[in-house]
Coordinates of C-alpha atoms in Angstrom, one line a residue:
Chain A
X1 CA 166.7 188.4 -113.4
X2 CA 170.0 186.6 -113.7
X3 CA 170.5 184.3 -116.7
X4 CA 171.3 180.6 -117.0
X5 CA 172.9 179.9 -120.4
X6 CA 171.9 176.4 -121.3
X7 CA 174.1 174.8 -124.0
X8 CA 172.4 171.8 -125.5
X9 CA 174.9 169.8 -127.5
X10 CA 173.9 167.3 -130.1
X11 CA 170.7 165.4 -130.5
X12 CA 170.3 164.6 -126.8
X13 CA 171.0 168.3 -126.0
X14 CA 168.1 169.4 -128.2
X15 CA 165.8 166.8 -126.7
X16 CA 166.6 167.7 -123.1
X17 CA 166.0 171.4 -124.0
X18 CA 162.7 170.4 -125.4
X19 CA 161.7 168.7 -122.1
X20 CA 163.0 171.8 -120.2
X21 CA 160.9 174.2 -122.3
X22 CA 157.7 172.1 -121.8
X23 CA 158.3 171.9 -118.1
X24 CA 158.8 175.7 -118.0
X25 CA 155.6 176.2 -119.9
X26 CA 153.7 174.1 -117.4
X27 CA 154.9 176.5 -114.7
X28 CA 157.7 174.4 -113.0
X29 CA 159.7 176.9 -110.9
X30 CA 162.9 178.2 -112.3
X31 CA 164.6 181.1 -110.5
X32 CA 166.7 182.2 -113.5
X33 CA 165.9 183.3 -117.0
X34 CA 166.9 180.6 -119.5
X35 CA 169.1 181.3 -122.5
X36 CA 169.1 178.2 -124.6
X37 CA 171.9 177.6 -127.1
X38 CA 171.9 174.6 -129.4
X39 CA 175.2 173.3 -130.7
X40 CA 174.7 170.7 -133.4
X41 CA 176.5 170.5 -136.7
X42 CA 173.6 168.6 -138.1
X43 CA 171.3 171.5 -138.9
X44 CA 168.7 169.4 -140.5
X45 CA 168.3 167.0 -137.5
X46 CA 164.6 166.6 -136.8
X47 CA 165.1 166.6 -133.0
X48 CA 166.8 170.0 -133.2
X49 CA 164.2 171.4 -135.6
X50 CA 161.4 170.3 -133.4
X51 CA 163.0 171.9 -130.3
X52 CA 163.7 175.2 -132.1
X53 CA 160.1 175.4 -133.3
X54 CA 158.9 174.7 -129.8
X55 CA 161.1 177.4 -128.3
X56 CA 160.0 179.9 -130.9
X57 CA 156.4 179.2 -130.0
X58 CA 157.2 179.6 -126.3
X59 CA 158.9 182.9 -127.0
X60 CA 156.0 184.1 -129.1
X61 CA 153.5 183.2 -126.3
X62 CA 155.7 184.6 -123.5
X63 CA 156.2 187.9 -125.4
X64 CA 155.8 190.9 -123.0
X65 CA 153.1 192.4 -125.1
X66 CA 150.9 189.4 -124.2
X67 CA 151.9 188.2 -120.8
X68 CA 153.2 189.9 -117.7
X69 CA 154.2 188.4 -114.4
X70 CA 153.6 191.1 -111.9
X71 CA 153.2 190.1 -108.3
X72 CA 149.4 190.5 -108.5
X73 CA 149.2 187.8 -111.2
X74 CA 149.0 184.2 -110.2
X75 CA 149.7 182.7 -113.6
X76 CA 152.9 180.6 -113.7
X77 CA 152.4 179.0 -117.1
X78 CA 155.2 180.3 -119.4
X79 CA 156.6 182.3 -116.4
X80 CA 160.2 181.7 -117.1
X81 CA 161.7 184.0 -119.7
X82 CA 163.5 182.4 -122.7
X83 CA 166.1 184.7 -124.0
X84 CA 168.4 184.3 -127.0
X85 CA 172.0 185.4 -127.4
X86 CA 172.2 188.6 -129.5
X87 CA 172.6 187.8 -133.1
X88 CA 172.0 184.1 -132.7
X89 CA 169.3 182.9 -135.0
X90 CA 166.8 180.4 -133.7
X91 CA 168.9 179.6 -130.6
X92 CA 171.4 177.8 -132.8
X93 CA 175.1 178.2 -132.4
X94 CA 176.2 177.9 -136.0
X95 CA 179.3 175.9 -136.7
X96 CA 181.3 177.1 -139.7
X97 CA 182.5 174.8 -142.5
X98 CA 180.5 171.8 -141.3
X99 CA 177.7 172.0 -143.8
X100 CA 179.4 170.7 -146.9
X101 CA 182.2 168.4 -147.5
X102 CA 184.1 165.6 -145.8
X103 CA 186.1 165.6 -142.6
X104 CA 189.3 165.3 -144.5
X105 CA 188.4 168.5 -146.4
X106 CA 187.7 170.3 -143.1
X107 CA 191.1 169.5 -141.8
X108 CA 192.6 170.3 -145.2
X109 CA 194.3 167.0 -145.4
X110 CA 195.6 167.7 -148.9
X111 CA 197.7 170.6 -147.6
X112 CA 199.4 168.6 -144.8
X113 CA 202.9 167.4 -145.0
X114 CA 203.5 163.6 -145.2
X115 CA 204.3 163.2 -141.5
X116 CA 201.2 165.1 -140.4
X117 CA 199.1 163.0 -142.9
X118 CA 200.5 159.9 -141.3
X119 CA 199.6 161.1 -137.8
X120 CA 196.1 162.0 -139.0
X121 CA 195.7 158.5 -140.5
X122 CA 196.7 157.0 -137.2
X123 CA 194.1 159.0 -135.3
X124 CA 191.2 158.7 -137.8
X125 CA 190.0 155.8 -139.8
X126 CA 189.4 156.0 -143.5
X127 CA 185.7 156.0 -142.7
X128 CA 186.2 159.0 -140.4
X129 CA 188.1 160.9 -143.0
X130 CA 185.5 160.3 -145.7
X131 CA 182.7 161.1 -143.3
X132 CA 180.1 163.7 -144.5
X133 CA 180.0 166.5 -142.0
X134 CA 176.6 167.9 -142.6
X135 CA 174.9 165.2 -140.5
X136 CA 177.1 165.6 -137.4
X137 CA 179.8 163.4 -136.1
X138 CA 177.9 160.1 -136.3
X139 CA 179.0 159.0 -132.9
X140 CA 182.6 159.8 -133.5
X141 CA 183.9 162.1 -130.7
X142 CA 187.4 162.1 -132.3
X143 CA 185.9 164.1 -135.2
X144 CA 183.9 166.3 -133.0
X145 CA 186.8 167.3 -130.8
X146 CA 188.5 168.7 -133.9
X147 CA 185.6 170.4 -135.5
X148 CA 184.2 172.0 -132.3
X149 CA 187.5 173.6 -131.5
X150 CA 186.2 176.6 -133.4
X151 CA 184.0 177.7 -130.5
X152 CA 186.0 180.6 -129.2
X153 CA 186.6 182.2 -132.7
X154 CA 182.9 182.4 -133.6
X155 CA 180.9 185.6 -133.5
X156 CA 178.1 183.7 -131.5
X157 CA 180.6 183.0 -128.8
X158 CA 181.7 186.6 -128.6
X159 CA 178.1 187.7 -128.5
X160 CA 177.4 185.3 -125.7
X161 CA 180.4 186.6 -123.8
X162 CA 179.4 190.2 -124.3
X163 CA 175.9 189.5 -122.9
X164 CA 177.2 187.8 -119.8
X165 CA 176.6 189.7 -116.6
X166 CA 179.6 190.9 -114.5
X167 CA 177.9 190.5 -111.2
X168 CA 178.7 186.8 -110.9
X169 CA 175.0 185.8 -110.9
X170 CA 174.7 184.5 -114.4
X171 CA 175.5 180.8 -114.8
X172 CA 176.2 178.2 -117.5
X173 CA 174.8 174.7 -117.9
X174 CA 175.9 172.2 -120.5
X175 CA 173.7 169.3 -121.6
X176 CA 175.4 166.5 -123.5
X177 CA 175.3 162.8 -124.0
X178 CA 178.5 160.9 -123.2
X179 CA 178.0 158.0 -125.6
X180 CA 177.6 159.7 -129.0
X181 CA 179.8 162.0 -131.1
X182 CA 178.7 165.6 -130.8
X183 CA 177.9 165.8 -127.1
X184 CA 180.8 163.7 -125.9
X185 CA 183.3 165.8 -127.8
X186 CA 181.6 169.1 -127.5
X187 CA 181.1 169.2 -123.7
X188 CA 184.8 169.1 -122.6
X189 CA 185.8 171.5 -125.4
X190 CA 183.1 174.0 -124.6
X191 CA 184.0 173.8 -120.9
X192 CA 187.6 174.3 -121.7
X193 CA 186.8 177.3 -123.9
X194 CA 184.6 178.9 -121.2
X195 CA 187.1 178.5 -118.4
X196 CA 190.3 179.3 -120.4
X197 CA 189.5 181.7 -123.2
X198 CA 191.3 184.8 -121.9
X199 CA 190.5 186.8 -125.1
X200 CA 186.9 186.8 -124.3
X201 CA 185.5 190.2 -123.4
X202 CA 184.0 189.0 -120.1
X203 CA 186.6 186.3 -119.3
X204 CA 186.8 186.9 -115.6
X205 CA 183.1 186.8 -115.0
X206 CA 182.7 183.7 -117.3
X207 CA 185.6 181.8 -116.0
X208 CA 184.5 182.3 -112.4
X209 CA 180.8 181.7 -112.9
X210 CA 179.0 178.6 -111.6
X211 CA 178.9 176.0 -114.3
X212 CA 176.8 172.8 -114.2
X213 CA 176.4 170.0 -116.6
X214 CA 174.4 166.9 -117.1
X215 CA 176.0 164.1 -118.8
X216 CA 173.6 161.6 -120.2
X217 CA 174.8 158.0 -120.2
X218 CA 173.3 155.4 -122.6
X219 CA 169.5 155.2 -122.4
X220 CA 168.8 154.0 -125.9
X221 CA 170.4 151.8 -128.5
X222 CA 170.0 151.8 -132.3
X223 CA 169.3 148.9 -134.5
X224 CA 172.3 147.2 -136.1
X225 CA 173.1 148.5 -139.6
X226 CA 176.4 147.6 -141.2
X227 CA 176.2 150.6 -143.5
X228 CA 175.8 153.1 -140.6
X229 CA 178.6 154.6 -138.7
X230 CA 176.5 154.6 -135.5
X231 CA 176.9 151.4 -133.6
X232 CA 175.2 151.1 -130.2
X233 CA 177.5 148.3 -129.2
X234 CA 180.2 150.9 -128.7
X235 CA 178.1 153.1 -126.4
X236 CA 179.2 151.5 -123.2
X237 CA 182.9 151.5 -124.1
X238 CA 182.7 155.1 -125.2
X239 CA 181.0 156.0 -122.0
X240 CA 183.7 154.3 -119.9
X241 CA 186.5 156.1 -121.8
X242 CA 184.7 159.5 -121.5
X243 CA 184.0 159.0 -117.8
X244 CA 187.7 158.3 -117.2
X245 CA 188.5 161.4 -119.2
X246 CA 186.0 163.5 -117.2
X247 CA 187.3 162.3 -113.9
X248 CA 190.7 163.7 -114.6
X249 CA 190.0 166.7 -116.8
X250 CA 186.6 167.9 -115.7
X251 CA 185.7 167.1 -112.1
X252 CA 189.4 166.4 -111.3
X253 CA 190.4 170.0 -112.0
X254 CA 187.3 171.5 -110.5
X255 CA 186.4 173.3 -113.8
X256 CA 182.8 172.3 -113.1
X257 CA 180.7 173.2 -110.1
X258 CA 178.0 170.6 -110.5
X259 CA 177.9 167.4 -112.6
X260 CA 174.7 165.5 -112.9
X261 CA 174.9 161.9 -114.1
X262 CA 171.9 160.1 -115.6
X263 CA 171.3 156.9 -117.4
X264 CA 169.2 153.8 -117.4
X265 CA 169.8 150.1 -117.7
X266 CA 166.4 149.7 -119.5
X267 CA 167.1 151.0 -123.0
X268 CA 164.9 151.8 -125.9
X269 CA 165.9 150.8 -129.4
X270 CA 165.6 153.4 -132.1
X271 CA 165.9 153.0 -135.8
X272 CA 169.5 153.5 -136.9
X273 CA 169.8 157.0 -138.5
X274 CA 173.1 158.8 -138.9
X275 CA 171.5 162.2 -138.7
X276 CA 169.4 164.6 -140.7
X277 CA 165.6 164.8 -140.8
X278 CA 165.4 161.1 -140.1
X279 CA 166.9 161.5 -136.6
X280 CA 163.7 162.0 -134.8
X281 CA 163.7 160.1 -131.6
X282 CA 160.7 159.9 -129.4
X283 CA 160.8 161.9 -126.2
X284 CA 162.2 159.9 -123.2
X285 CA 161.8 160.0 -119.4
X286 CA 165.6 160.4 -119.1
X287 CA 165.4 163.6 -121.0
X288 CA 162.8 164.9 -118.6
X289 CA 165.1 164.0 -115.7
X290 CA 168.0 165.7 -117.4
X291 CA 165.8 168.8 -117.7
X292 CA 165.2 168.5 -114.0
X293 CA 168.9 168.7 -113.5
X294 CA 168.9 172.1 -115.2
X295 CA 166.1 173.3 -112.9
X296 CA 167.9 171.9 -109.8
X297 CA 171.0 173.8 -110.8
X298 CA 169.1 177.0 -111.5
X299 CA 167.2 176.9 -108.2
X300 CA 170.2 176.1 -106.0
X301 CA 172.0 179.1 -104.4
X302 CA 175.6 179.8 -105.4
X303 CA 177.0 178.9 -101.9
X304 CA 175.8 175.4 -102.3
X305 CA 178.4 174.8 -105.0
X306 CA 181.4 176.1 -103.1
X307 CA 184.2 173.7 -102.4
X308 CA 184.8 171.6 -105.5
X309 CA 182.7 169.8 -108.0
X310 CA 179.4 168.4 -106.7
X311 CA 178.2 165.2 -108.2
X312 CA 174.6 164.2 -108.4
X313 CA 172.7 161.2 -109.6
X314 CA 169.0 160.6 -110.2
X315 CA 167.1 157.8 -108.6
X316 CA 163.6 156.5 -108.6
X317 CA 161.6 155.7 -105.5
X318 CA 160.4 152.5 -107.1
X319 CA 161.8 151.0 -110.3
X320 CA 158.6 149.1 -111.1
X321 CA 160.8 146.3 -112.4
X322 CA 161.7 148.2 -115.4
X323 CA 158.1 148.7 -116.5
X324 CA 156.2 151.9 -117.1
X325 CA 156.5 154.7 -114.5
X326 CA 153.9 157.0 -113.1
X327 CA 154.2 159.8 -110.6
X328 CA 153.9 157.2 -107.9
X329 CA 157.3 155.8 -108.8
X330 CA 159.1 159.2 -108.4
X331 CA 160.7 160.5 -105.3
X332 CA 159.1 163.2 -103.3
X333 CA 161.3 166.0 -104.6
X334 CA 160.5 165.3 -108.2
X335 CA 156.9 164.9 -107.5
X336 CA 156.8 168.2 -105.6
X337 CA 158.6 169.8 -108.5
X338 CA 156.6 168.6 -111.5
X339 CA 153.4 166.8 -110.5
X340 CA 151.1 169.8 -109.9
X341 CA 152.4 172.0 -112.8
X342 CA 152.2 169.1 -115.3
X343 CA 148.7 168.1 -114.1
X344 CA 147.5 171.7 -114.4
X345 CA 149.0 172.0 -117.9
X346 CA 147.5 168.6 -119.0
X347 CA 144.1 169.7 -117.8
X348 CA 144.4 172.9 -119.8
X349 CA 145.5 170.8 -122.7
X350 CA 142.5 168.5 -122.5
X351 CA 140.1 171.4 -122.2
X352 CA 141.6 173.1 -125.2
X353 CA 141.5 169.9 -127.2
X354 CA 138.1 168.5 -126.2
X355 CA 136.2 170.9 -123.9
X356 CA 136.6 174.1 -125.7
X357 CA 134.7 172.9 -128.8
X358 CA 131.7 172.2 -126.7
X359 CA 130.9 175.9 -126.5
X360 CA 133.9 177.5 -124.8
X361 CA 133.5 180.7 -126.7
X362 CA 130.0 181.3 -125.4
X363 CA 131.0 180.9 -121.8
X364 CA 130.9 183.8 -119.4
X365 CA 134.7 183.5 -118.8
X366 CA 135.2 184.2 -122.5
X367 CA 132.5 186.8 -123.0
X368 CA 133.3 188.8 -119.9
X369 CA 137.0 189.0 -120.8
X370 CA 136.4 189.9 -124.5
X371 CA 137.8 186.6 -125.6
X372 CA 135.8 186.6 -128.9
X373 CA 136.2 185.1 -132.3
X374 CA 138.8 187.7 -133.1
X375 CA 140.9 186.4 -130.1
X376 CA 140.3 182.7 -130.8
X377 CA 141.3 183.1 -134.5
X378 CA 144.3 185.3 -133.6
X379 CA 148.0 184.6 -133.5
X380 CA 148.4 184.2 -129.8
X381 CA 145.7 181.5 -129.5
X382 CA 147.0 179.7 -132.5
X383 CA 150.4 179.6 -130.9
X384 CA 149.0 178.3 -127.6
X385 CA 147.1 175.6 -129.4
X386 CA 150.1 174.6 -131.4
X387 CA 152.2 174.5 -128.3
X388 CA 149.7 172.3 -126.6
X389 CA 149.7 169.9 -129.5
X390 CA 153.5 169.6 -129.1
X391 CA 153.0 169.1 -125.4
X392 CA 150.4 166.3 -126.0
X393 CA 152.8 164.6 -128.5
X394 CA 155.6 164.8 -125.9
X395 CA 153.5 163.0 -123.4
X396 CA 152.5 160.4 -125.9
X397 CA 156.1 159.8 -127.0
X398 CA 157.3 159.3 -123.4
X399 CA 154.4 157.0 -122.8
X400 CA 155.2 154.7 -125.7
X401 CA 159.0 154.8 -125.2
X402 CA 161.0 152.4 -123.2
X403 CA 161.1 152.8 -120.3
X404 CA 157.7 154.3 -120.6
X405 CA 156.7 157.3 -118.5
X406 CA 153.0 157.6 -118.4
X407 CA 151.8 159.8 -115.5
X408 CA 148.7 160.6 -117.6
X409 CA 146.4 158.5 -119.7
X410 CA 147.1 160.2 -123.0
X411 CA 144.0 158.9 -124.7
X412 CA 141.5 159.5 -122.0
X413 CA 139.1 162.2 -122.9
X414 CA 136.3 161.3 -120.4
X415 CA 136.0 161.3 -117.4
X416 CA 138.4 164.2 -117.6
X417 CA 139.7 164.0 -114.0
X418 CA 140.7 160.3 -114.3
X419 CA 143.6 161.1 -116.5
X420 CA 146.2 161.1 -113.8
X421 CA 147.4 157.5 -113.5
X422 CA 147.5 156.3 -110.0
X423 CA 145.5 159.2 -108.6
X424 CA 141.8 158.7 -108.1
X425 CA 140.0 162.0 -108.2
X426 CA 137.6 163.0 -105.4
X427 CA 134.1 162.7 -106.7
X428 CA 130.9 164.4 -105.7
X429 CA 127.5 162.8 -106.3
X430 CA 125.6 165.9 -107.2
X431 CA 128.3 168.3 -108.2
X432 CA 129.4 169.2 -111.7
X433 CA 131.6 166.8 -113.5
X434 CA 134.2 166.8 -116.3
X435 CA 134.3 169.7 -118.7
X436 CA 131.2 171.1 -117.1
X437 CA 133.1 171.5 -113.9
X438 CA 136.1 172.9 -115.8
X439 CA 133.9 175.6 -117.4
X440 CA 132.1 176.3 -114.1
X441 CA 135.6 176.8 -112.5
X442 CA 136.7 179.1 -115.3
X443 CA 133.5 181.1 -114.7
X444 CA 134.3 181.7 -111.0
X445 CA 134.4 185.2 -109.6
X446 CA 138.2 185.5 -109.1
X447 CA 139.5 187.7 -106.3
X448 CA 142.1 190.3 -107.3
X449 CA 141.2 190.0 -111.0
X450 CA 142.9 192.6 -113.1
X451 CA 140.2 193.6 -115.5
X452 CA 142.5 196.0 -117.2
X453 CA 145.0 193.3 -118.2
X454 CA 145.5 192.3 -121.9
X455 CA 143.1 189.6 -123.2
X456 CA 146.1 187.2 -123.6
X457 CA 147.0 187.8 -119.9
X458 CA 143.5 187.2 -118.8
X459 CA 143.2 184.0 -120.9
X460 CA 146.3 182.5 -119.3
X461 CA 145.5 183.8 -115.9
X462 CA 142.1 182.2 -116.1
X463 CA 143.4 178.8 -117.1
X464 CA 146.2 178.9 -114.5
X465 CA 143.8 179.8 -111.6
X466 CA 141.1 177.3 -112.8
X467 CA 143.5 174.4 -113.1
X468 CA 145.1 175.2 -109.8
X469 CA 141.7 175.2 -108.1
X470 CA 140.7 172.0 -109.9
X471 CA 143.9 170.2 -108.9
X472 CA 143.4 171.2 -105.3
X473 CA 139.8 170.1 -105.2
X474 CA 140.2 166.9 -107.2
X475 CA 143.5 165.3 -106.2
X476 CA 145.5 164.7 -103.0
X477 CA 148.8 165.8 -104.5
Chain B
X1 CA 90.1 195.3 -107.8
X2 CA 92.4 193.1 -105.8
X3 CA 96.1 192.9 -106.4
X4 CA 95.9 189.4 -107.8
X5 CA 92.8 190.2 -110.0
X6 CA 94.9 192.9 -111.7
X7 CA 97.0 190.3 -113.5
X8 CA 94.0 188.7 -115.1
X9 CA 92.2 191.9 -116.0
X10 CA 92.4 191.4 -119.8
X11 CA 89.3 189.4 -119.6
X12 CA 88.2 189.9 -123.2
X13 CA 90.8 187.3 -124.1
X14 CA 89.2 184.4 -122.2
X15 CA 85.7 185.8 -121.3
X16 CA 84.3 188.3 -118.9
X17 CA 82.1 185.6 -117.3
X18 CA 85.0 183.4 -116.5
X19 CA 86.7 186.4 -114.9
X20 CA 83.7 186.9 -112.7
X21 CA 83.6 183.3 -111.8
X22 CA 87.3 183.2 -111.0
X23 CA 86.9 186.3 -108.9
X24 CA 84.3 184.4 -106.8
X25 CA 80.9 185.7 -108.0
X26 CA 78.1 183.9 -106.2
X27 CA 74.5 184.0 -107.3
X28 CA 73.3 183.4 -103.7
X29 CA 75.1 186.5 -102.5
X30 CA 74.6 188.5 -105.7
X31 CA 78.2 189.6 -105.1
X32 CA 81.7 188.3 -104.9
X33 CA 82.6 185.8 -102.3
X34 CA 86.2 186.5 -101.3
X35 CA 86.6 182.9 -100.1
X36 CA 85.9 181.7 -103.7
X37 CA 88.4 184.1 -105.4
X38 CA 90.8 181.8 -107.2
X39 CA 93.1 184.4 -108.6
X40 CA 95.4 184.6 -105.6
X41 CA 96.1 180.8 -105.5
X42 CA 96.3 180.6 -109.3
X43 CA 98.7 183.5 -109.5
X44 CA 100.9 182.1 -106.7
X45 CA 101.0 178.7 -108.5
X46 CA 101.9 180.5 -111.7
X47 CA 104.6 182.7 -110.2
X48 CA 105.8 179.7 -108.1
X49 CA 106.4 177.7 -111.3
X50 CA 108.2 180.7 -112.9
X51 CA 110.4 181.1 -109.9
X52 CA 111.2 177.4 -109.5
X53 CA 112.1 176.9 -113.2
X54 CA 114.1 180.2 -113.2
X55 CA 116.0 179.3 -110.0
X56 CA 116.5 175.7 -111.3
X57 CA 117.9 176.9 -114.6
X58 CA 120.0 179.8 -113.5
X59 CA 121.1 178.9 -110.0
X60 CA 120.7 175.2 -109.2
X61 CA 121.4 173.4 -112.4
X62 CA 123.4 176.5 -113.6
X63 CA 125.3 174.3 -116.0
X64 CA 127.9 175.7 -118.5
X65 CA 126.7 173.1 -120.9
X66 CA 123.1 174.5 -120.8
X67 CA 123.9 178.1 -121.4
X68 CA 122.9 178.5 -125.0
X69 CA 119.9 180.5 -126.0
X70 CA 117.9 177.4 -127.0
X71 CA 118.4 176.0 -123.5
X72 CA 116.8 179.1 -122.1
X73 CA 114.0 178.6 -124.7
X74 CA 113.5 175.1 -123.4
X75 CA 113.2 176.3 -119.9
X76 CA 110.7 178.9 -121.1
X77 CA 108.7 176.2 -122.9
X78 CA 108.6 174.2 -119.6
X79 CA 107.2 177.3 -117.8
X80 CA 104.7 177.9 -120.6
X81 CA 103.6 174.3 -120.7
X82 CA 103.1 173.9 -116.9
X83 CA 101.4 177.2 -116.4
X84 CA 99.1 176.7 -119.4
X85 CA 98.1 173.3 -117.9
X86 CA 97.5 174.8 -114.4
X87 CA 95.3 177.5 -115.8
X88 CA 93.4 175.1 -118.1
X89 CA 93.0 172.5 -115.4
X90 CA 91.7 174.9 -112.8
X91 CA 88.8 176.0 -115.0
X92 CA 88.2 172.7 -116.7
X93 CA 87.7 170.8 -113.5
X94 CA 85.0 173.2 -112.5
X95 CA 83.4 173.1 -115.9
X96 CA 83.3 169.3 -115.8
X97 CA 82.0 169.2 -112.2
X98 CA 79.5 172.0 -112.8
X99 CA 80.5 174.0 -109.8
X100 CA 80.1 177.3 -111.5
X101 CA 77.3 179.6 -110.3
X102 CA 74.2 179.1 -112.5
X103 CA 74.1 182.5 -114.0
X104 CA 77.6 182.1 -115.4
X105 CA 77.4 178.5 -116.5
X106 CA 76.1 179.0 -120.0
X107 CA 79.1 181.2 -120.8
X108 CA 81.9 179.1 -119.5
X109 CA 83.0 175.9 -121.3
X110 CA 86.1 173.9 -122.3
X111 CA 87.1 176.6 -124.8
X112 CA 87.1 179.2 -122.0
X113 CA 89.3 176.9 -120.1
X114 CA 91.7 176.6 -123.0
X115 CA 91.8 180.3 -123.5
X116 CA 92.4 180.9 -119.8
X117 CA 95.2 178.4 -119.9
X118 CA 96.8 180.3 -122.8
X119 CA 96.3 183.6 -120.9
X120 CA 98.0 182.2 -117.8
X121 CA 100.8 180.9 -120.0
X122 CA 101.4 184.4 -121.5
X123 CA 101.4 185.9 -118.0
X124 CA 104.0 183.4 -116.9
X125 CA 106.1 183.9 -120.0
X126 CA 106.0 187.6 -119.4
X127 CA 107.2 187.1 -115.8
X128 CA 109.8 184.6 -116.8
X129 CA 111.1 187.2 -119.3
X130 CA 111.2 189.9 -116.6
X131 CA 113.0 187.6 -114.2
X132 CA 115.5 186.8 -116.9
X133 CA 116.1 190.5 -117.5
X134 CA 116.4 191.3 -113.8
X135 CA 117.9 188.4 -111.9
X136 CA 120.1 186.3 -114.1
X137 CA 123.3 188.4 -113.7
X138 CA 124.3 186.6 -110.5
X139 CA 124.2 183.2 -112.2
X140 CA 127.8 182.0 -112.6
X141 CA 127.4 179.9 -115.7
X142 CA 124.2 181.0 -117.5
X143 CA 124.2 184.8 -117.0
X144 CA 124.6 185.3 -120.7
X145 CA 121.8 183.1 -121.7
X146 CA 119.7 183.8 -123.8
X147 CA 121.7 186.9 -124.7
X148 CA 124.8 188.7 -123.4
X149 CA 124.1 191.0 -120.5
X150 CA 123.7 194.6 -121.4
X151 CA 126.2 195.6 -118.8
X152 CA 128.8 193.3 -120.2
X153 CA 128.1 194.5 -123.7
X154 CA 128.6 198.1 -122.6
X155 CA 131.8 197.2 -120.7
X156 CA 133.3 195.4 -123.6
X157 CA 132.4 198.3 -125.9
X158 CA 134.2 200.7 -123.6
X159 CA 137.4 198.7 -123.7

C-alpha cells in the first residue's frame, strides 16, 4: 500500500497526530499507510511524549504477528498500518544541537564579525538570543526558521527520502500551527526542503508528489505571564503575518497541492508553559478536525489535486452558539466518517472497562476462542487496555475543553447504550440489555469465522463484529 | 412393568406398599387398576418441570450474566425443590384423605410421602443432569455452565 508521510510539527502537530492515531484505531477509513514523523525541538514536551507512547502502543497491537487484515476478516480496528522511517527512533525527527545551550550559541554569535552581529541583533531580540533551545522556540518563528534549516542535512531526512516510493503514489502531509513558533516556522521550511532539495536521493519523486498540509489557526490562548515568552495576544498578529507569507510563498507558487485551514473563534485558555513536561494541553476538537484533514487528503485520488493548490476549510452544521458539540452538530460527511467507528470503539472501551470484569473470561466467546488467563494477562491485552485508557482520556479531555466536544457521555456506565449524546437507543422490552446484550452479541455464531486465526485476531474480530452489530441494532446512524 | 413404572422401581427407598398404591393396586379387584396408576402423570409432571427449567435456563433466559456454575446449581435446586414437592404432595394428599386401598393403608404415612418426594427429586436431578450433558451445547450464552463442554476442551487442547 502507498504511504502517507505525516509530519507533525510542534505541540499542535503532536496533538493532531494523537487524534489521528485514535481515529485510525477506531477503524476510520484511511486508504494509505501512515508514516508519522514528529518534528519538535522540545523533546521533553508532554504532548509529544504522550503521542509517541500512543503510537508505540498502536504499533504493538497492529503487529503482523497479532493482527491481519485479509479480505475474509471484517475487523477494521487498527486496520491502517503505522510505519516508521528507517532509523528514526520513536517517530521523532531529531534536531541536532537544540538540546543544550542558548540560541546565540546555536548561531555561533561569538564567531560572527561585527556587521553580522549587528544584523543578528536587528533580527532577534536580546530575549531571543538568550532563549534556551531545549524547550522549543517558545512561539518565536524567527528562531525556528534558523534552527529548522538543518532538515536536509540530517540522516533522518535522507532515510525518509530513501524510503519514498518512485511510483508517484506516496504522499506527504504536514501538520502545523500558524500561531506558535515551531509549527509556523517549520512548515514553510520543510516544504521548501521537500520541493527543492535536489541532493535528495529521490528528489524527482518527492518534489513531484502530492503534498497536503493543515495549518491550524488560533484555537486556544494561554494565561498572561510576564516571565513567559509565550504571549497569546500575539497569536492573531502572527497568524496574519504567516497567512500573508503563505499566500505568496506556499499557495502562491503551487508548492502545495492541498491546504486545509482550521481555527475557532471560541478559544480555550491553557496555563502558560513555555515547553517541557509541563506543556500538556487537553485534547481539543480542532485537533480532531485537523486529523480529519489528513484522512480527507489520504482518501482523495491524485487527480482531484491537479490544477494548483486546493484550499479547504472546515465548517460545522450547527455552531450551537459556541457551546458543547455532539455528533448532531457535525455535517453529514464528518458524521459518516467518524460516528460509527467511534461509537463502536467507545462500546468496546466501555465493555473492557466495566463489562469485562463481570465475568468476561468465563463467557463462551472467550472460552471457545481460547482467550484464557494466559491471554488476558499477556502483552497484547495489556497494550489494548492501556490504549483504551488513553482513548477514554482523550474523550474526557475533549469533553472538558473549550469548545467542548462531547459526542459521548464519558461518565455513563449504565445504561450502556445511552452513552451516545443525542441518540436514543432502540429499546426492547423483553430483550437483553446493557452488558448482558454485549456479551450475548459476542457469543453469537459468526458466519465466516476463521477458527484457525491467532487469538489476538479473534479477539479483535469478535469485538469489531459485535460492536458493528450493536450499533446497527441500537442506533439509527 | 409399564414404561413409567420403571423409573420408580427402586421401591425399597420409599416403600414397596407405596409403589403398589401408586401403580394402582385395588383391593376390590385384587389387582392393579390401570386407571389408578399415578406413575405416568407424576413422571410427566416431573419431566415437565425438568424440561421447563432446563429450557428456561439454557434457551429462554439464556443470560450471559447467569452462566456461572452456581447459577446452574440454583436452577438445579429449583428443579429439586419443585419435583420433591410434587412427589410429596401427590402421596400426602392421599394419605390425608385416606383414599388408599385398605390393605395398604397401614404401611403408607407422611414419612412415605416424604421419602417419595425425595425419590422423585433424585429422579429429576438425574434427568436434569442428563439434559445438561446432552442438550446445552446449543445454548448461546450458557453452554459452558456448569462446566466447559467436553468438545470445546478437546478442541482447545488440539490447538
